[in-house]
Amino acid sequence: MESLRNKPIGVFDSGVGGLTVVRAMMEILPSESFVYLGDTANLPYGEKSAEMVRQYAFHNARFLQEFDIKVMVVACNTASSVALSDLQQAFDFPVIGVIEPAAKEAVKVSPNHRIGVIGTKRTIRTQMYTHKIHEIEPTATVIGKACPLFVPLIEEGFLHHEATTLIAQEYLSPLRGKIDSLILGCTHYPLIRDTIQSVLPEVVLVDSAYSTARELRQLLLEKGWLSDALVPSRLFYATDITEHLNSLARMILPEVPSLVFEEVRLASTPVV
Ligand code: DGL
């Protein structure tokens, strides 16, 4: 499939947080071209109904489809929890989400199969991580915990702030002694990884962004679709260019100083 290998990978998220997945992809798959879409106009997905998130996911996917992508990555944990199988059925390119790769890795690194999952309210409510972990290891104990204040704190740039440490203690201390690994089931959480680890020092943290990038590499290898482009192209779109979008983006991807988002308005055709 020579013609496919240098086509871009489409990546979408509810906002800029999904750049943590792009960061992992750039490290693990440096020759790949991609088109990134952050649906900043509709952030946060984690507080929305499942149906609304599904609609947004389809609008994002249709936008990315226009770029003749070879694969689509749903970088958003919330959208992956709610809409992945519908997207996989609706499009003829492979669609991968962040849930299954992280679930697999958590089972692998968790000696006693006592796994914690943190994410948005919607992600935890769907129990998709729990289902995926149980498909792989039915005896695993899974404890889900919604951490809704993390996203606004991180969006505010409070990465090393005592408020974030306090909130992390409030959310995570009850998990002490109960889990041996913890899935960072939200695009934003890798940015406060150190704070999370300081509250749960004995626990192995699983970064869904890196698990997904490795799974994507495996898929591209199997299909013979690994890019050999010397200068891969990277395009960044957002549905609303807000004041702090560029600064948050630079915080996540400081190695791409030229990173500029272009604004795009998505058609709001109803999804059937
Ligand atoms: N991208 C979302 C996720 O990974 C977090 C932000 C939001 O709620 O939209 O679940």
PDB file of C-alpha atoms and ligand atoms in Angstrom:
ATOM      1  CA  MET A   1       0.000   0.000   0.000  1.00  0.00           C
ATOM      2  CA  GLU A   2       2.716   2.405  -1.047  1.00  0.00           C
ATOM      3  CA  SER A   3       0.202   5.124  -1.844  1.00  0.00           C
ATOM      4  CA  LEU A   4      -1.176   5.191   1.694  1.00  0.00           C
ATOM      5  CA  ARG A   5       1.982   5.337   3.757  1.00  0.00           C
ATOM      6  CA  ASN A   6       2.672   9.043   3.454  1.00  0.00           C
ATOM      7  CA  LYS A   7      -0.891  10.147   3.992  1.00  0.00           C
ATOM      8  CA  PRO A   8      -1.566  11.993   7.233  1.00  0.00           C
ATOM      9  CA  ILE A   9      -2.999  10.671  10.454  1.00  0.00           C
ATOM     10  CA  GLY A  10      -6.054  12.572  11.696  1.00  0.00           C
ATOM     11  CA  VAL A  11      -6.152  13.321  15.411  1.00  0.00           C
ATOM     12  CA  PHE A  12      -8.936  15.021  17.304  1.00  0.00           C
ATOM     13  CA  ASP A  13      -9.603  16.093  20.853  1.00  0.00           C
ATOM     14  CA  SER A  14     -12.039  18.356  22.645  1.00  0.00           C
ATOM     15  CA  GLY A  15      -9.261  20.950  22.875  1.00  0.00           C
ATOM     16  CA  VAL A  16      -5.537  21.423  23.084  1.00  0.00           C
ATOM     17  CA  GLY A  17      -4.970  18.715  25.727  1.00  0.00           C
ATOM     18  CA  GLY A  18      -4.868  16.106  22.958  1.00  0.00           C
ATOM     19  CA  LEU A  19      -1.476  17.508  22.022  1.00  0.00           C
ATOM     20  CA  THR A  20      -0.154  15.186  24.763  1.00  0.00           C
ATOM     21  CA  VAL A  21      -1.050  12.378  22.339  1.00  0.00           C
ATOM     22  CA  VAL A  22       0.605  14.274  19.475  1.00  0.00           C
ATOM     23  CA  ARG A  23       3.707  14.690  21.642  1.00  0.00           C
ATOM     24  CA  ALA A  24       3.841  10.916  22.196  1.00  0.00           C
ATOM     25  CA  MET A  25       3.236  10.313  18.469  1.00  0.00           C
ATOM     26  CA  MET A  26       6.031  12.693  17.493  1.00  0.00           C
ATOM     27  CA  GLU A  27       8.412  10.826  19.773  1.00  0.00           C
ATOM     28  CA  ILE A  28       7.397   7.317  18.708  1.00  0.00           C
ATOM     29  CA  LEU A  29       6.468   8.052  15.071  1.00  0.00           C
ATOM     30  CA  PRO A  30       8.597  11.051  14.057  1.00  0.00           C
ATOM     31  CA  SER A  31       8.100  10.633  10.290  1.00  0.00           C
ATOM     32  CA  GLU A  32       4.308  10.715  10.378  1.00  0.00           C
ATOM     33  CA  SER A  33       2.327  13.638   9.018  1.00  0.00           C
ATOM     34  CA  PHE A  34      -0.802  14.547  10.882  1.00  0.00           C
ATOM     35  CA  VAL A  35      -3.759  16.887  10.998  1.00  0.00           C
ATOM     36  CA  TYR A  36      -4.867  17.848  14.488  1.00  0.00           C
ATOM     37  CA  LEU A  37      -8.282  19.239  15.359  1.00  0.00           C
ATOM     38  CA  GLY A  38      -9.074  20.642  18.802  1.00  0.00           C
ATOM     39  CA  ASP A  39     -12.782  21.298  19.272  1.00  0.00           C
ATOM     40  CA  THR A  40     -12.092  24.175  21.665  1.00  0.00           C
ATOM     41  CA  ALA A  41     -15.511  25.737  20.964  1.00  0.00           C
ATOM     42  CA  ASN A  42     -17.163  22.796  22.698  1.00  0.00           C
ATOM     43  CA  LEU A  43     -14.667  22.023  25.495  1.00  0.00           C
ATOM     44  CA  PRO A  44     -15.155  20.456  28.013  1.00  0.00           C
ATOM     45  CA  TYR A  45     -16.638  17.234  26.647  1.00  0.00           C
ATOM     46  CA  GLY A  46     -16.296  15.642  30.089  1.00  0.00           C
ATOM     47  CA  GLU A  47     -19.272  17.576  31.437  1.00  0.00           C
ATOM     48  CA  LYS A  48     -21.564  16.991  28.421  1.00  0.00           C
ATOM     49  CA  SER A  49     -24.140  14.298  27.733  1.00  0.00           C
ATOM     50  CA  ALA A  50     -23.023  11.198  25.853  1.00  0.00           C
ATOM     51  CA  GLU A  51     -25.230  12.111  22.877  1.00  0.00           C
ATOM     52  CA  MET A  52     -23.710  15.592  22.599  1.00  0.00           C
ATOM     53  CA  VAL A  53     -20.168  14.200  22.724  1.00  0.00           C
ATOM     54  CA  ARG A  54     -21.077  11.685  20.030  1.00  0.00           C
ATOM     55  CA  GLN A  55     -22.340  14.495  17.764  1.00  0.00           C
ATOM     56  CA  TYR A  56     -19.147  16.495  18.267  1.00  0.00           C
ATOM     57  CA  ALA A  57     -17.032  13.407  17.591  1.00  0.00           C
ATOM     58  CA  PHE A  58     -18.767  12.872  14.238  1.00  0.00           C
ATOM     59  CA  HIS A  59     -18.334  16.501  13.199  1.00  0.00           C
ATOM     60  CA  ASN A  60     -14.637  16.292  14.047  1.00  0.00           C
ATOM     61  CA  ALA A  61     -14.209  13.011  12.188  1.00  0.00           C
ATOM     62  CA  ARG A  62     -15.917  14.350   9.059  1.00  0.00           C
ATOM     63  CA  PHE A  63     -13.623  17.362   9.056  1.00  0.00           C
ATOM     64  CA  LEU A  64     -10.528  15.140   9.311  1.00  0.00           C
ATOM     65  CA  GLN A  65     -11.856  12.786   6.633  1.00  0.00           C
ATOM     66  CA  GLU A  66     -11.500  15.634   4.116  1.00  0.00           C
ATOM     67  CA  PHE A  67      -7.698  15.409   4.477  1.00  0.00           C
ATOM     68  CA  ASP A  68      -7.624  11.908   3.007  1.00  0.00           C
ATOM     69  CA  ILE A  69      -6.212  10.463   6.231  1.00  0.00           C
ATOM     70  CA  LYS A  70      -4.957   6.885   6.516  1.00  0.00           C
ATOM     71  CA  VAL A  71      -5.898   6.444  10.190  1.00  0.00           C
ATOM     72  CA  MET A  72      -7.800   8.479  12.759  1.00  0.00           C
ATOM     73  CA  VAL A  73      -6.835   8.738  16.421  1.00  0.00           C
ATOM     74  CA  VAL A  74      -9.460   9.804  18.928  1.00  0.00           C
ATOM     75  CA  ALA A  75      -7.088  11.444  21.410  1.00  0.00           C
ATOM     76  CA  CYS A  76      -9.910  12.471  23.746  1.00  0.00           C
ATOM     77  CA  ASN A  77     -10.686   9.916  26.454  1.00  0.00           C
ATOM     78  CA  THR A  78     -14.241  11.182  26.806  1.00  0.00           C
ATOM     79  CA  ALA A  79     -14.967  10.891  23.070  1.00  0.00           C
ATOM     80  CA  SER A  80     -13.215   7.490  22.952  1.00  0.00           C
ATOM     81  CA  SER A  81     -15.418   6.255  25.815  1.00  0.00           C
ATOM     82  CA  VAL A  82     -18.611   7.403  24.179  1.00  0.00           C
ATOM     83  CA  ALA A  83     -18.203   7.261  20.413  1.00  0.00           C
ATOM     84  CA  LEU A  84     -15.339   4.989  19.356  1.00  0.00           C
ATOM     85  CA  SER A  85     -17.321   1.990  18.129  1.00  0.00           C
ATOM     86  CA  ASP A  86     -19.803   4.219  16.240  1.00  0.00           C
ATOM     87  CA  LEU A  87     -16.906   5.996  14.527  1.00  0.00           C
ATOM     88  CA  GLN A  88     -15.233   2.689  13.677  1.00  0.00           C
ATOM     89  CA  GLN A  89     -18.420   1.519  11.996  1.00  0.00           C
ATOM     90  CA  ALA A  90     -19.058   4.762  10.139  1.00  0.00           C
ATOM     91  CA  PHE A  91     -15.675   5.343   8.473  1.00  0.00           C
ATOM     92  CA  ASP A  92     -13.653   3.156   6.166  1.00  0.00           C
ATOM     93  CA  PHE A  93     -10.232   4.042   7.617  1.00  0.00           C
ATOM     94  CA  PRO A  94      -9.077   2.503  10.923  1.00  0.00           C
ATOM     95  CA  VAL A  95     -10.080   4.519  13.988  1.00  0.00           C
ATOM     96  CA  ILE A  96      -8.196   4.014  17.224  1.00  0.00           C
ATOM     97  CA  GLY A  97      -9.010   5.418  20.633  1.00  0.00           C
ATOM     98  CA  VAL A  98      -7.025   5.828  23.821  1.00  0.00           C
ATOM     99  CA  ILE A  99      -8.983   3.445  26.084  1.00  0.00           C
ATOM    100  CA  GLU A 100      -7.978   0.008  24.854  1.00  0.00           C
ATOM    101  CA  PRO A 101      -4.220   0.681  24.563  1.00  0.00           C
ATOM    102  CA  ALA A 102      -4.107   2.073  28.102  1.00  0.00           C
ATOM    103  CA  ALA A 103      -6.247  -0.786  29.463  1.00  0.00           C
ATOM    104  CA  LYS A 104      -3.856  -3.347  27.936  1.00  0.00           C
ATOM    105  CA  GLU A 105      -0.827  -1.621  29.349  1.00  0.00           C
ATOM    106  CA  ALA A 106      -2.347  -1.256  32.818  1.00  0.00           C
ATOM    107  CA  VAL A 107      -3.017  -5.005  32.964  1.00  0.00           C
ATOM    108  CA  LYS A 108       0.579  -5.644  31.872  1.00  0.00           C
ATOM    109  CA  VAL A 109       2.235  -3.386  34.462  1.00  0.00           C
ATOM    110  CA  SER A 110      -0.114  -4.158  37.337  1.00  0.00           C
ATOM    111  CA  PRO A 111       1.179  -7.222  39.247  1.00  0.00           C
ATOM    112  CA  ASN A 112      -1.939  -7.679  41.394  1.00  0.00           C
ATOM    113  CA  HIS A 113      -4.373  -6.396  38.759  1.00  0.00           C
ATOM    114  CA  ARG A 114      -5.678  -3.694  41.059  1.00  0.00           C
ATOM    115  CA  ILE A 115      -6.106  -0.825  38.641  1.00  0.00           C
ATOM    116  CA  GLY A 116      -7.253   2.734  39.250  1.00  0.00           C
ATOM    117  CA  VAL A 117      -8.666   4.926  36.466  1.00  0.00           C
ATOM    118  CA  ILE A 118      -9.013   8.682  36.652  1.00  0.00           C
ATOM    119  CA  GLY A 119     -10.814  10.755  34.049  1.00  0.00           C
ATOM    120  CA  THR A 120     -13.632  13.191  33.404  1.00  0.00           C
ATOM    121  CA  LYS A 121     -17.100  12.575  34.825  1.00  0.00           C
ATOM    122  CA  ARG A 122     -18.357  11.298  31.468  1.00  0.00           C
ATOM    123  CA  THR A 123     -15.398   8.937  30.944  1.00  0.00           C
ATOM    124  CA  ILE A 124     -15.789   7.399  34.397  1.00  0.00           C
ATOM    125  CA  ARG A 125     -19.572   7.188  34.064  1.00  0.00           C
ATOM    126  CA  THR A 126     -19.339   5.130  30.853  1.00  0.00           C
ATOM    127  CA  GLN A 127     -17.138   2.557  32.671  1.00  0.00           C
ATOM    128  CA  MET A 128     -15.474   1.904  29.320  1.00  0.00           C
ATOM    129  CA  TYR A 129     -12.055   1.494  30.924  1.00  0.00           C
ATOM    130  CA  THR A 130     -13.511  -1.055  33.348  1.00  0.00           C
ATOM    131  CA  HIS A 131     -15.140  -2.998  30.485  1.00  0.00           C
ATOM    132  CA  LYS A 132     -11.941  -3.043  28.436  1.00  0.00           C
ATOM    133  CA  ILE A 133      -9.803  -4.095  31.414  1.00  0.00           C
ATOM    134  CA  HIS A 134     -12.247  -6.906  32.225  1.00  0.00           C
ATOM    135  CA  GLU A 135     -12.195  -8.102  28.611  1.00  0.00           C
ATOM    136  CA  ILE A 136      -8.438  -8.566  28.995  1.00  0.00           C
ATOM    137  CA  GLU A 137      -8.306  -9.647  32.648  1.00  0.00           C
ATOM    138  CA  PRO A 138     -11.718 -10.617  34.091  1.00  0.00           C
ATOM    139  CA  THR A 139     -10.358 -10.932  37.646  1.00  0.00           C
ATOM    140  CA  ALA A 140      -8.971  -7.378  37.770  1.00  0.00           C
ATOM    141  CA  THR A 141     -10.256  -4.960  40.391  1.00  0.00           C
ATOM    142  CA  VAL A 142     -10.922  -1.575  38.808  1.00  0.00           C
ATOM    143  CA  ILE A 143     -11.573   1.593  40.772  1.00  0.00           C
ATOM    144  CA  GLY A 144     -12.720   4.594  38.744  1.00  0.00           C
ATOM    145  CA  LYS A 145     -12.513   8.130  40.075  1.00  0.00           C
ATOM    146  CA  ALA A 146     -13.731  11.247  38.290  1.00  0.00           C
ATOM    147  CA  CYS A 147     -11.413  14.227  38.814  1.00  0.00           C
ATOM    148  CA  PRO A 148     -13.400  17.090  37.236  1.00  0.00           C
ATOM    149  CA  LEU A 149     -11.336  19.913  38.728  1.00  0.00           C
ATOM    150  CA  PHE A 150      -8.074  18.787  37.141  1.00  0.00           C
ATOM    151  CA  VAL A 151      -8.939  19.989  33.610  1.00  0.00           C
ATOM    152  CA  PRO A 152      -9.808  23.602  34.610  1.00  0.00           C
ATOM    153  CA  LEU A 153      -6.736  23.793  36.866  1.00  0.00           C
ATOM    154  CA  ILE A 154      -4.480  22.617  34.049  1.00  0.00           C
ATOM    155  CA  GLU A 155      -6.213  24.861  31.480  1.00  0.00           C
ATOM    156  CA  GLU A 156      -5.454  27.708  33.895  1.00  0.00           C
ATOM    157  CA  GLY A 157      -1.755  26.759  33.826  1.00  0.00           C
ATOM    158  CA  PHE A 158      -1.701  25.598  37.486  1.00  0.00           C
ATOM    159  CA  LEU A 159       0.664  22.731  36.746  1.00  0.00           C
ATOM    160  CA  HIS A 160       2.905  23.142  39.780  1.00  0.00           C
ATOM    161  CA  HIS A 161       0.485  25.011  42.002  1.00  0.00           C
ATOM    162  CA  GLU A 162      -0.415  24.127  45.583  1.00  0.00           C
ATOM    163  CA  ALA A 163      -4.122  24.257  44.690  1.00  0.00           C
ATOM    164  CA  THR A 164      -3.529  21.383  42.269  1.00  0.00           C
ATOM    165  CA  THR A 165      -1.634  19.415  44.923  1.00  0.00           C
ATOM    166  CA  LEU A 166      -4.485  19.909  47.404  1.00  0.00           C
ATOM    167  CA  ILE A 167      -7.121  18.805  44.916  1.00  0.00           C
ATOM    168  CA  ALA A 168      -4.971  15.823  43.907  1.00  0.00           C
ATOM    169  CA  GLN A 169      -4.724  14.789  47.566  1.00  0.00           C
ATOM    170  CA  GLU A 170      -8.474  15.122  47.971  1.00  0.00           C
ATOM    171  CA  TYR A 171      -9.223  12.968  44.905  1.00  0.00           C
ATOM    172  CA  LEU A 172      -6.434  10.429  45.130  1.00  0.00           C
ATOM    173  CA  SER A 173      -5.602   9.777  48.796  1.00  0.00           C
ATOM    174  CA  PRO A 174      -8.585   7.371  49.134  1.00  0.00           C
ATOM    175  CA  LEU A 175      -6.922   5.183  46.469  1.00  0.00           C
ATOM    176  CA  ARG A 176      -3.757   4.665  48.565  1.00  0.00           C
ATOM    177  CA  GLY A 177      -3.088   0.989  49.256  1.00  0.00           C
ATOM    178  CA  LYS A 178      -5.984  -0.071  47.006  1.00  0.00           C
ATOM    179  CA  ILE A 179      -4.353   0.026  43.555  1.00  0.00           C
ATOM    180  CA  ASP A 180      -0.983  -0.842  42.058  1.00  0.00           C
ATOM    181  CA  SER A 181      -1.384   1.038  38.780  1.00  0.00           C
ATOM    182  CA  LEU A 182      -3.318   4.130  37.764  1.00  0.00           C
ATOM    183  CA  ILE A 183      -4.449   5.031  34.256  1.00  0.00           C
ATOM    184  CA  LEU A 184      -4.215   8.742  33.472  1.00  0.00           C
ATOM    185  CA  GLY A 185      -7.467   8.564  31.518  1.00  0.00           C
ATOM    186  CA  CYS A 186      -7.635  12.152  30.328  1.00  0.00           C
ATOM    187  CA  THR A 187      -5.582  14.109  27.805  1.00  0.00           C
ATOM    188  CA  HIS A 188      -4.609  16.723  30.394  1.00  0.00           C
ATOM    189  CA  TYR A 189      -3.419  14.542  33.261  1.00  0.00           C
ATOM    190  CA  PRO A 190       0.099  13.750  31.961  1.00  0.00           C
ATOM    191  CA  LEU A 191       0.799  17.465  32.511  1.00  0.00           C
ATOM    192  CA  ILE A 192       0.411  16.998  36.292  1.00  0.00           C
ATOM    193  CA  ARG A 193       1.955  13.554  36.371  1.00  0.00           C
ATOM    194  CA  ASP A 194       4.501  14.553  39.051  1.00  0.00           C
ATOM    195  CA  THR A 195       1.795  15.855  41.378  1.00  0.00           C
ATOM    196  CA  ILE A 196      -0.270  12.692  40.906  1.00  0.00           C
ATOM    197  CA  GLN A 197       2.793  10.523  41.532  1.00  0.00           C
ATOM    198  CA  SER A 198       3.642  12.472  44.688  1.00  0.00           C
ATOM    199  CA  VAL A 199       0.234  11.580  46.161  1.00  0.00           C
ATOM    200  CA  LEU A 200       0.524   7.923  45.079  1.00  0.00           C
ATOM    201  CA  PRO A 201       4.273   7.222  45.139  1.00  0.00           C
ATOM    202  CA  GLU A 202       3.959   3.408  45.066  1.00  0.00           C
ATOM    203  CA  VAL A 203       1.653   3.298  42.056  1.00  0.00           C
ATOM    204  CA  VAL A 204       2.715   2.770  38.412  1.00  0.00           C
ATOM    205  CA  LEU A 205       1.192   5.514  36.261  1.00  0.00           C
ATOM    206  CA  VAL A 206      -0.070   4.555  32.810  1.00  0.00           C
ATOM    207  CA  ASP A 207      -0.101   7.421  30.335  1.00  0.00           C
ATOM    208  CA  SER A 208      -2.822   6.689  27.781  1.00  0.00           C
ATOM    209  CA  ALA A 209      -1.105   9.034  25.277  1.00  0.00           C
ATOM    210  CA  TYR A 210       2.038   6.878  25.078  1.00  0.00           C
ATOM    211  CA  SER A 211       0.114   3.579  25.129  1.00  0.00           C
ATOM    212  CA  THR A 212      -1.912   4.865  22.175  1.00  0.00           C
ATOM    213  CA  ALA A 213       1.118   6.057  20.196  1.00  0.00           C
ATOM    214  CA  ARG A 214       2.722   2.614  20.611  1.00  0.00           C
ATOM    215  CA  GLU A 215      -0.501   0.872  19.531  1.00  0.00           C
ATOM    216  CA  LEU A 216      -0.701   3.184  16.511  1.00  0.00           C
ATOM    217  CA  ARG A 217       2.890   2.292  15.568  1.00  0.00           C
ATOM    218  CA  GLN A 218       1.998  -1.403  15.750  1.00  0.00           C
ATOM    219  CA  LEU A 219      -1.030  -0.884  13.502  1.00  0.00           C
ATOM    220  CA  LEU A 220       0.982   1.063  10.921  1.00  0.00           C
ATOM    221  CA  LEU A 221       3.712  -1.596  10.989  1.00  0.00           C
ATOM    222  CA  GLU A 222       1.233  -4.421  10.461  1.00  0.00           C
ATOM    223  CA  LYS A 223      -0.431  -2.620   7.563  1.00  0.00           C
ATOM    224  CA  GLY A 224       2.866  -1.527   5.986  1.00  0.00           C
ATOM    225  CA  TRP A 225       1.734   2.083   6.322  1.00  0.00           C
ATOM    226  CA  LEU A 226       4.677   3.564   8.255  1.00  0.00           C
ATOM    227  CA  SER A 227       5.614   6.876   6.687  1.00  0.00           C
ATOM    228  CA  ASP A 228       9.052   7.431   5.248  1.00  0.00           C
ATOM    229  CA  ALA A 229       8.570  11.183   4.730  1.00  0.00           C
ATOM    230  CA  LEU A 230      11.688  13.213   5.462  1.00  0.00           C
ATOM    231  CA  VAL A 231       9.715  16.341   6.196  1.00  0.00           C
ATOM    232  CA  PRO A 232       6.324  15.315   7.579  1.00  0.00           C
ATOM    233  CA  SER A 233       3.573  17.904   7.523  1.00  0.00           C
ATOM    234  CA  ARG A 234       1.769  18.992  10.666  1.00  0.00           C
ATOM    235  CA  LEU A 235      -1.443  20.963  10.564  1.00  0.00           C
ATOM    236  CA  PHE A 236      -3.263  22.281  13.618  1.00  0.00           C
ATOM    237  CA  TYR A 237      -6.896  23.379  13.610  1.00  0.00           C
ATOM    238  CA  ALA A 238      -9.192  24.531  16.395  1.00  0.00           C
ATOM    239  CA  THR A 239     -12.881  25.418  16.371  1.00  0.00           C
ATOM    240  CA  ASP A 240     -12.275  28.505  18.507  1.00  0.00           C
ATOM    241  CA  ILE A 241      -8.962  30.294  18.901  1.00  0.00           C
ATOM    242  CA  THR A 242      -9.056  31.413  22.506  1.00  0.00           C
ATOM    243  CA  GLU A 243      -6.521  33.633  24.245  1.00  0.00           C
ATOM    244  CA  HIS A 244      -4.673  30.967  26.090  1.00  0.00           C
ATOM    245  CA  LEU A 245      -4.894  28.257  23.426  1.00  0.00           C
ATOM    246  CA  ASN A 246      -1.485  29.046  21.971  1.00  0.00           C
ATOM    247  CA  SER A 247       0.235  29.301  25.346  1.00  0.00           C
ATOM    248  CA  LEU A 248      -1.232  25.973  26.495  1.00  0.00           C
ATOM    249  CA  ALA A 249      -0.212  24.415  23.190  1.00  0.00           C
ATOM    250  CA  ARG A 250       3.350  25.678  23.579  1.00  0.00           C
ATOM    251  CA  MET A 251       3.464  24.374  27.137  1.00  0.00           C
ATOM    252  CA  ILE A 252       2.607  20.872  25.878  1.00  0.00           C
ATOM    253  CA  LEU A 253       4.705  20.988  22.720  1.00  0.00           C
ATOM    254  CA  PRO A 254       7.618  23.366  23.360  1.00  0.00           C
ATOM    255  CA  GLU A 255       9.619  21.524  20.684  1.00  0.00           C
ATOM    256  CA  VAL A 256       7.296  22.916  17.987  1.00  0.00           C
ATOM    257  CA  PRO A 257       7.842  26.672  18.350  1.00  0.00           C
ATOM    258  CA  SER A 258       6.172  27.363  15.013  1.00  0.00           C
ATOM    259  CA  LEU A 259       2.915  25.741  16.130  1.00  0.00           C
ATOM    260  CA  VAL A 260       0.048  27.874  14.859  1.00  0.00           C
ATOM    261  CA  PHE A 261      -3.619  26.969  14.990  1.00  0.00           C
ATOM    262  CA  GLU A 262      -5.973  27.831  12.185  1.00  0.00           C
ATOM    263  CA  GLU A 263      -9.595  28.437  13.097  1.00  0.00           C
ATOM    264  CA  VAL A 264     -12.270  26.291  11.496  1.00  0.00           C
ATOM    265  CA  ARG A 265     -16.050  26.346  11.882  1.00  0.00           C
ATOM    266  CA  LEU A 266     -17.603  22.921  11.637  1.00  0.00           C
ATOM    267  CA  ALA A 267     -20.960  22.409   9.965  1.00  0.00           C
ATOM    268  CA  SER A 268     -23.478  21.346  12.549  1.00  0.00           C
ATOM    269  CA  THR A 269     -25.307  18.787  10.409  1.00  0.00           C
ATOM    270  CA  PRO A 270     -27.215  16.441  12.672  1.00  0.00           C
ATOM    271  CA  VAL A 271     -25.680  13.015  13.099  1.00  0.00           C
ATOM    272  CA  VAL A 272     -27.977  10.070  12.533  1.00  0.00           C
TER     273      VAL A 272
HETATM  274  N1  DGL B   1     -10.060  15.734  26.313  1.00  0.00           N
HETATM  275  C1  DGL B   1     -10.855  15.345  27.452  1.00  0.00           C
HETATM  276  C2  DGL B   1     -10.541  13.902  27.829  1.00  0.00           C
HETATM  277  O1  DGL B   1      -9.488  13.377  27.524  1.00  0.00           O
HETATM  278  C3  DGL B   1     -10.635  16.263  28.639  1.00  0.00           C
HETATM  279  C4  DGL B   1     -11.199  17.654  28.476  1.00  0.00           C
HETATM  280  C5  DGL B   1     -12.702  17.696  28.281  1.00  0.00           C
HETATM  281  O2  DGL B   1     -13.466  17.434  29.231  1.00  0.00           O
HETATM  282  O3  DGL B   1     -13.111  17.959  27.165  1.00  0.00           O
HETATM  283  O4  DGL B   1     -11.367  13.265  28.434  1.00  0.00           O
END
